mmCIF file of C-alpha atoms in Angstrom:
data_model
loop_
_atom_site.group_PDB
_atom_site.id
_atom_site.type_symbol
_atom_site.label_atom_id
_atom_site.label_comp_id
_atom_site.label_asym_id
_atom_site.label_seq_id
_atom_site.Cartn_x
_atom_site.Cartn_y
_atom_site.Cartn_z
ATOM 1 C CA MET K 276 -33.673 -52.439 -1.658
ATOM 2 C CA THR K 277 -35.797 -52.375 1.478
ATOM 3 C CA ILE K 278 -35.598 -49.619 4.087
ATOM 4 C CA SER K 279 -33.963 -52.077 6.501
ATOM 5 C CA GLU K 280 -31.286 -52.879 3.895
ATOM 6 C CA LEU K 281 -30.777 -49.155 3.311
ATOM 7 C CA LYS K 282 -30.271 -48.563 7.045
ATOM 8 C CA ASP K 283 -27.712 -51.382 7.201
ATOM 9 C CA ALA K 284 -25.751 -49.844 4.306
ATOM 10 C CA ILE K 285 -25.805 -46.344 5.822
ATOM 11 C CA PHE K 286 -24.805 -47.640 9.244
ATOM 12 C CA GLU K 287 -21.824 -49.490 7.764
ATOM 13 C CA ILE K 288 -20.624 -46.342 5.980
ATOM 14 C CA VAL K 289 -21.014 -44.061 9.019
ATOM 15 C CA ALA K 290 -19.655 -46.534 11.582
ATOM 16 C CA GLU K 291 -16.518 -47.110 9.503
ATOM 17 C CA TYR K 292 -15.595 -43.452 10.033
ATOM 18 C CA PHE K 293 -16.685 -43.095 13.680
ATOM 19 C CA LYS K 294 -14.692 -46.040 15.046
ATOM 20 C CA GLY K 295 -13.960 -44.135 18.259
ATOM 21 C CA ALA K 296 -17.582 -43.188 18.952
ATOM 22 C CA ILE K 297 -20.915 -44.875 19.674
ATOM 23 C CA VAL K 298 -23.118 -44.919 16.548
ATOM 24 C CA SER K 299 -26.819 -45.673 16.912
ATOM 25 C CA TRP K 300 -30.138 -45.148 15.172
ATOM 26 C CA LEU K 301 -32.667 -42.891 16.875
ATOM 27 C CA ASN K 302 -34.600 -44.752 19.591
ATOM 28 C CA GLN K 303 -32.586 -47.921 19.026
ATOM 29 C CA SER K 304 -32.649 -50.027 22.164
ATOM 30 C CA GLY K 305 -29.873 -52.082 23.680
ATOM 31 C CA GLY K 306 -26.738 -50.871 25.374
ATOM 32 C CA GLY K 307 -26.385 -47.546 27.087
ATOM 33 C CA VAL K 308 -24.269 -44.694 25.803
ATOM 34 C CA LYS K 309 -20.832 -44.560 27.374
ATOM 35 C CA PRO K 310 -20.361 -41.098 28.919
ATOM 36 C CA LYS K 311 -16.662 -40.910 27.962
ATOM 37 C CA SER K 312 -17.283 -41.625 24.273
ATOM 38 C CA ALA K 313 -18.688 -39.331 21.627
ATOM 39 C CA PHE K 314 -22.141 -40.330 20.409
ATOM 40 C CA VAL K 315 -23.469 -40.232 16.823
ATOM 41 C CA LYS K 316 -27.248 -40.396 16.419
ATOM 42 C CA LEU K 317 -28.673 -41.326 13.012
ATOM 43 C CA THR K 318 -32.230 -40.512 11.957
ATOM 44 C CA LEU K 319 -33.835 -41.594 8.691
ATOM 45 C CA GLY K 320 -37.151 -40.115 7.593
ATOM 46 C CA ASN K 321 -39.389 -38.204 5.196
ATOM 47 C CA PHE K 322 -39.479 -40.997 2.642
ATOM 48 C CA GLY K 323 -40.613 -40.065 -0.834
ATOM 49 C CA GLY K 324 -40.436 -41.418 -4.305
ATOM 50 C CA SER K 325 -41.434 -41.111 -7.892
ATOM 51 C CA GLN K 326 -44.950 -42.074 -8.975
ATOM 52 C CA HIS K 327 -43.349 -43.820 -11.920
ATOM 53 C CA SER K 328 -41.797 -47.253 -11.523
ATOM 54 C CA GLN K 329 -39.961 -49.582 -13.849
ATOM 55 C CA ASP K 330 -40.771 -53.246 -14.390
ATOM 56 C CA THR K 331 -37.719 -55.474 -14.769
ATOM 57 C CA GLU K 332 -37.520 -59.185 -15.529
ATOM 58 C CA ASP K 333 -35.127 -61.398 -13.609
ATOM 59 C CA GLU K 334 -33.373 -63.466 -16.283
ATOM 60 C CA GLU K 335 -32.943 -66.464 -13.976
ATOM 61 C CA THR K 336 -36.500 -66.759 -12.655
ATOM 62 C CA ASN K 337 -38.515 -64.742 -15.208
ATOM 63 C CA GLU K 338 -39.972 -62.958 -12.184
ATOM 64 C CA ILE K 339 -41.124 -59.399 -12.749
ATOM 65 C CA TYR K 340 -40.166 -56.912 -10.057
ATOM 66 C CA GLN K 341 -40.916 -53.230 -9.775
ATOM 67 C CA SER K 342 -38.226 -50.623 -9.011
ATOM 68 C CA THR K 343 -39.165 -47.142 -7.840
ATOM 69 C CA PRO K 344 -36.659 -44.272 -7.447
ATOM 70 C CA SER K 345 -36.993 -43.178 -3.815
ATOM 71 C CA ASP K 346 -35.385 -40.684 -1.457
ATOM 72 C CA CYS K 347 -35.273 -39.734 2.194
ATOM 73 C CA TYR K 348 -33.402 -37.551 4.645
ATOM 74 C CA LEU K 349 -30.541 -38.761 6.824
ATOM 75 C CA THR K 350 -29.819 -36.626 9.892
ATOM 76 C CA VAL K 351 -26.454 -37.095 11.584
ATOM 77 C CA ASP K 352 -26.167 -35.629 15.102
ATOM 78 C CA LEU K 353 -22.782 -35.612 16.792
ATOM 79 C CA PHE K 354 -22.655 -35.336 20.599
ATOM 80 C CA THR K 355 -19.198 -34.837 22.079
ATOM 81 C CA HIS K 356 -17.322 -33.664 25.160
ATOM 82 C CA GLY K 357 -14.839 -31.869 22.916
ATOM 83 C CA LYS K 358 -11.074 -31.642 23.244
ATOM 84 C CA GLU K 359 -9.345 -31.560 26.616
ATOM 85 C CA VAL K 360 -7.084 -28.521 26.944
ATOM 86 C CA ASN K 361 -4.623 -28.195 29.829
ATOM 87 C CA THR K 362 -3.477 -24.732 30.896
ATOM 88 C CA PRO K 363 -1.501 -23.423 33.914
ATOM 89 C CA SER K 364 -4.780 -22.214 35.381
ATOM 90 C CA GLY K 365 -6.607 -25.498 34.902
ATOM 91 C CA THR K 366 -8.230 -27.873 32.445
ATOM 92 C CA TYR K 367 -11.170 -27.139 30.172
ATOM 93 C CA TYR K 368 -12.843 -28.752 27.163
ATOM 94 C CA GLU K 369 -12.836 -27.014 23.786
ATOM 95 C CA ASP K 370 -15.938 -27.228 21.574
ATOM 96 C CA THR K 371 -14.903 -29.323 18.536
ATOM 97 C CA ALA K 372 -18.370 -30.514 17.451
ATOM 98 C CA THR K 373 -18.627 -28.526 14.208
ATOM 99 C CA ASN K 374 -14.985 -29.134 13.268
ATOM 100 C CA ASP K 375 -15.325 -32.878 13.931
ATOM 101 C CA LEU K 376 -18.568 -33.186 11.981
ATOM 102 C CA ASP K 377 -17.133 -31.144 9.108
ATOM 103 C CA ASP K 378 -14.346 -33.700 8.837
ATOM 104 C CA PHE K 379 -17.036 -36.401 8.614
ATOM 105 C CA VAL K 380 -18.728 -34.459 5.788
ATOM 106 C CA ASN K 381 -15.413 -34.506 3.891
ATOM 107 C CA TYR K 382 -15.388 -38.282 4.335
ATOM 108 C CA MET K 383 -18.978 -38.593 3.077
ATOM 109 C CA GLU K 384 -18.081 -36.592 -0.053
ATOM 110 C CA SER K 385 -14.922 -38.621 -0.756
ATOM 111 C CA ASP K 386 -14.239 -41.025 -3.615
ATOM 112 C CA TYR K 387 -14.039 -43.836 -1.057
ATOM 113 C CA VAL K 388 -17.623 -43.343 0.143
ATOM 114 C CA LEU K 389 -18.732 -42.871 -3.467
ATOM 115 C CA SER K 390 -17.389 -46.367 -4.202
ATOM 116 C CA LEU K 391 -19.298 -47.760 -1.200
ATOM 117 C CA CYS K 392 -22.473 -46.067 -2.432
ATOM 118 C CA ASP K 393 -21.956 -47.602 -5.883
ATOM 119 C CA LYS K 394 -21.682 -50.993 -4.190
ATOM 120 C CA TYR K 395 -25.124 -50.549 -2.637
ATOM 121 C CA ASN K 396 -26.614 -48.607 -5.563
ATOM 122 C CA ILE K 397 -27.402 -45.573 -3.400
ATOM 123 C CA THR K 398 -26.501 -41.879 -3.501
ATOM 124 C CA ILE K 399 -25.807 -39.709 -0.442
ATOM 125 C CA GLN K 400 -25.601 -35.929 -0.863
ATOM 126 C CA LYS K 401 -25.016 -33.175 1.676
ATOM 127 C CA GLU K 402 -28.137 -31.065 2.207
ATOM 128 C CA GLY K 403 -27.961 -27.551 3.615
ATOM 129 C CA LYS K 404 -25.431 -26.194 6.091
ATOM 130 C CA LEU K 405 -23.765 -27.752 9.097
ATOM 131 C CA ASP K 406 -25.587 -26.671 12.266
ATOM 132 C CA ASP K 407 -23.814 -25.840 15.515
ATOM 133 C CA LEU K 408 -26.230 -26.946 18.252
ATOM 134 C CA SER K 409 -23.897 -26.673 21.232
ATOM 135 C CA ALA K 410 -26.187 -24.070 22.796
ATOM 136 C CA VAL K 411 -28.855 -26.766 23.151
ATOM 137 C CA VAL K 412 -28.800 -27.987 26.736
ATOM 138 C CA ASP K 413 -27.935 -31.690 27.024
ATOM 139 C CA THR K 414 -27.464 -33.525 30.291
ATOM 140 C CA SER K 415 -24.822 -35.966 28.945
ATOM 141 C CA TYR K 416 -22.792 -33.978 26.402
ATOM 142 C CA GLU K 417 -21.520 -30.405 26.327
ATOM 143 C CA TYR K 418 -21.265 -29.961 22.552
ATOM 144 C CA ARG K 419 -23.396 -30.928 19.578
ATOM 145 C CA ALA K 420 -23.517 -30.453 15.780
ATOM 146 C CA ARG K 421 -25.848 -31.671 13.031
ATOM 147 C CA GLN K 422 -25.661 -32.313 9.294
ATOM 148 C CA LEU K 423 -28.514 -33.276 6.981
ATOM 149 C CA PHE K 424 -28.081 -35.513 3.922
ATOM 150 C CA THR K 425 -30.375 -36.613 1.115
ATOM 151 C CA VAL K 426 -30.258 -40.340 0.350
ATOM 152 C CA MET K 427 -31.492 -41.702 -2.986
ATOM 153 C CA PHE K 428 -32.097 -45.403 -3.569
ATOM 154 C CA MET K 429 -34.197 -47.859 -5.555
ATOM 155 C CA ARG K 430 -37.094 -49.407 -3.658
ATOM 156 C CA GLU K 431 -38.066 -52.811 -5.075
ATOM 157 C CA ALA K 432 -41.359 -54.681 -4.898
ATOM 158 C CA HIS K 433 -41.454 -58.367 -5.839
ATOM 159 C CA GLY K 434 -44.358 -60.619 -6.714
ATOM 160 C CA GLU K 435 -47.980 -59.941 -7.575
ATOM 161 C CA ALA K 436 -48.687 -58.572 -4.084
ATOM 162 C CA GLY K 437 -45.400 -56.641 -3.949
ATOM 163 C CA ILE K 438 -44.029 -58.384 -0.839
ATOM 164 C CA SER K 439 -42.324 -61.523 -2.179
ATOM 165 C CA ARG K 440 -38.648 -61.964 -1.302
ATOM 166 C CA ASN K 441 -36.214 -64.677 -0.254
ATOM 167 C CA GLY K 442 -36.697 -65.671 3.369
ATOM 168 C CA TRP K 443 -40.014 -63.816 3.598
ATOM 169 C CA LYS K 444 -41.418 -63.337 7.096
ATOM 170 C CA GLN K 445 -44.448 -61.474 8.341
ATOM 171 C CA THR K 446 -43.504 -58.008 9.557
ATOM 172 C CA PRO K 447 -43.184 -57.484 13.338
ATOM 173 C CA SER K 448 -46.312 -55.317 12.989
ATOM 174 C CA GLY K 449 -48.298 -58.273 11.639
ATOM 175 C CA GLY K 450 -48.208 -57.253 7.993
ATOM 176 C CA GLY K 451 -48.427 -59.634 5.043
ATOM 177 C CA SER K 452 -49.141 -63.333 4.819
ATOM 178 C CA LYS K 453 -47.513 -66.365 3.217
ATOM 179 C CA GLU K 454 -50.424 -66.567 0.788
ATOM 180 C CA LEU K 455 -49.741 -63.018 -0.411
ATOM 181 C CA ALA K 456 -45.981 -63.564 -0.503
ATOM 182 C CA ASP K 457 -46.447 -66.696 -2.640
ATOM 183 C CA LYS K 458 -48.358 -64.810 -5.336
ATOM 184 C CA GLN K 459 -45.924 -64.446 -8.216
ATOM 185 C CA ASN K 460 -46.129 -62.370 -11.353
ATOM 186 C CA ILE K 461 -44.305 -64.538 -13.882
ATOM 187 C CA ASP K 462 -43.766 -63.305 -17.401
ATOM 188 C CA VAL K 463 -44.352 -66.264 -19.707
ATOM 189 C CA ASP K 464 -42.600 -66.092 -23.064
ATOM 190 C CA ALA K 465 -45.092 -67.049 -25.800
ATOM 191 C CA ASP K 466 -42.440 -68.793 -27.938
ATOM 192 C CA LYS K 467 -41.302 -70.928 -24.980
ATOM 193 C CA LEU K 468 -44.925 -71.824 -24.229
ATOM 194 C CA ASN K 469 -45.512 -72.960 -27.817
ATOM 195 C CA VAL K 470 -42.421 -75.176 -27.708
ATOM 196 C CA LEU K 471 -43.623 -76.813 -24.480
ATOM 197 C CA ASN K 472 -47.111 -77.356 -25.891
ATOM 198 C CA ASN K 473 -45.659 -79.129 -28.966
ATOM 199 C CA LEU K 474 -43.613 -81.611 -26.913
#
């Protein structure tokens, strides 16, 4: 799994819950935030991984690819206007940020999300306590809460140069080349080779 694929999987899981809010990755461009809607900001970072990797052979292509257990932090920030409360003396908005985000945490720890994580071969675990950040001044939203998660996944490297994959393209930052992507590490079975040589 690449980091881009991981982000797509996480976004799908989070956006399925927050259907009534705007969900976006940090610094993602395109489309402004609607002031009347709650806003969920996702941040992925602090990538790490084991120094030990496992070589696996693809039975269809005989290609060897390397899988490395990896992890990172997912930060979920909820920005909200809260709940409108009408009283005889007027209308005010109640701070529901921590309550709303706590409900999301229950969703993330549910059997349903566990099945989605199994589908993508990832693990998402709550990390630390839910933070009430409503005291932080924000020009667009009155209330804010944050929850940190640890995400574990398998990072894969294909080919001799570690960048081969279907539909390979040079990275937007100019990384890689077709020559490197075409370098393959094929495991040749000695018995199969002997049979071919005797034909």
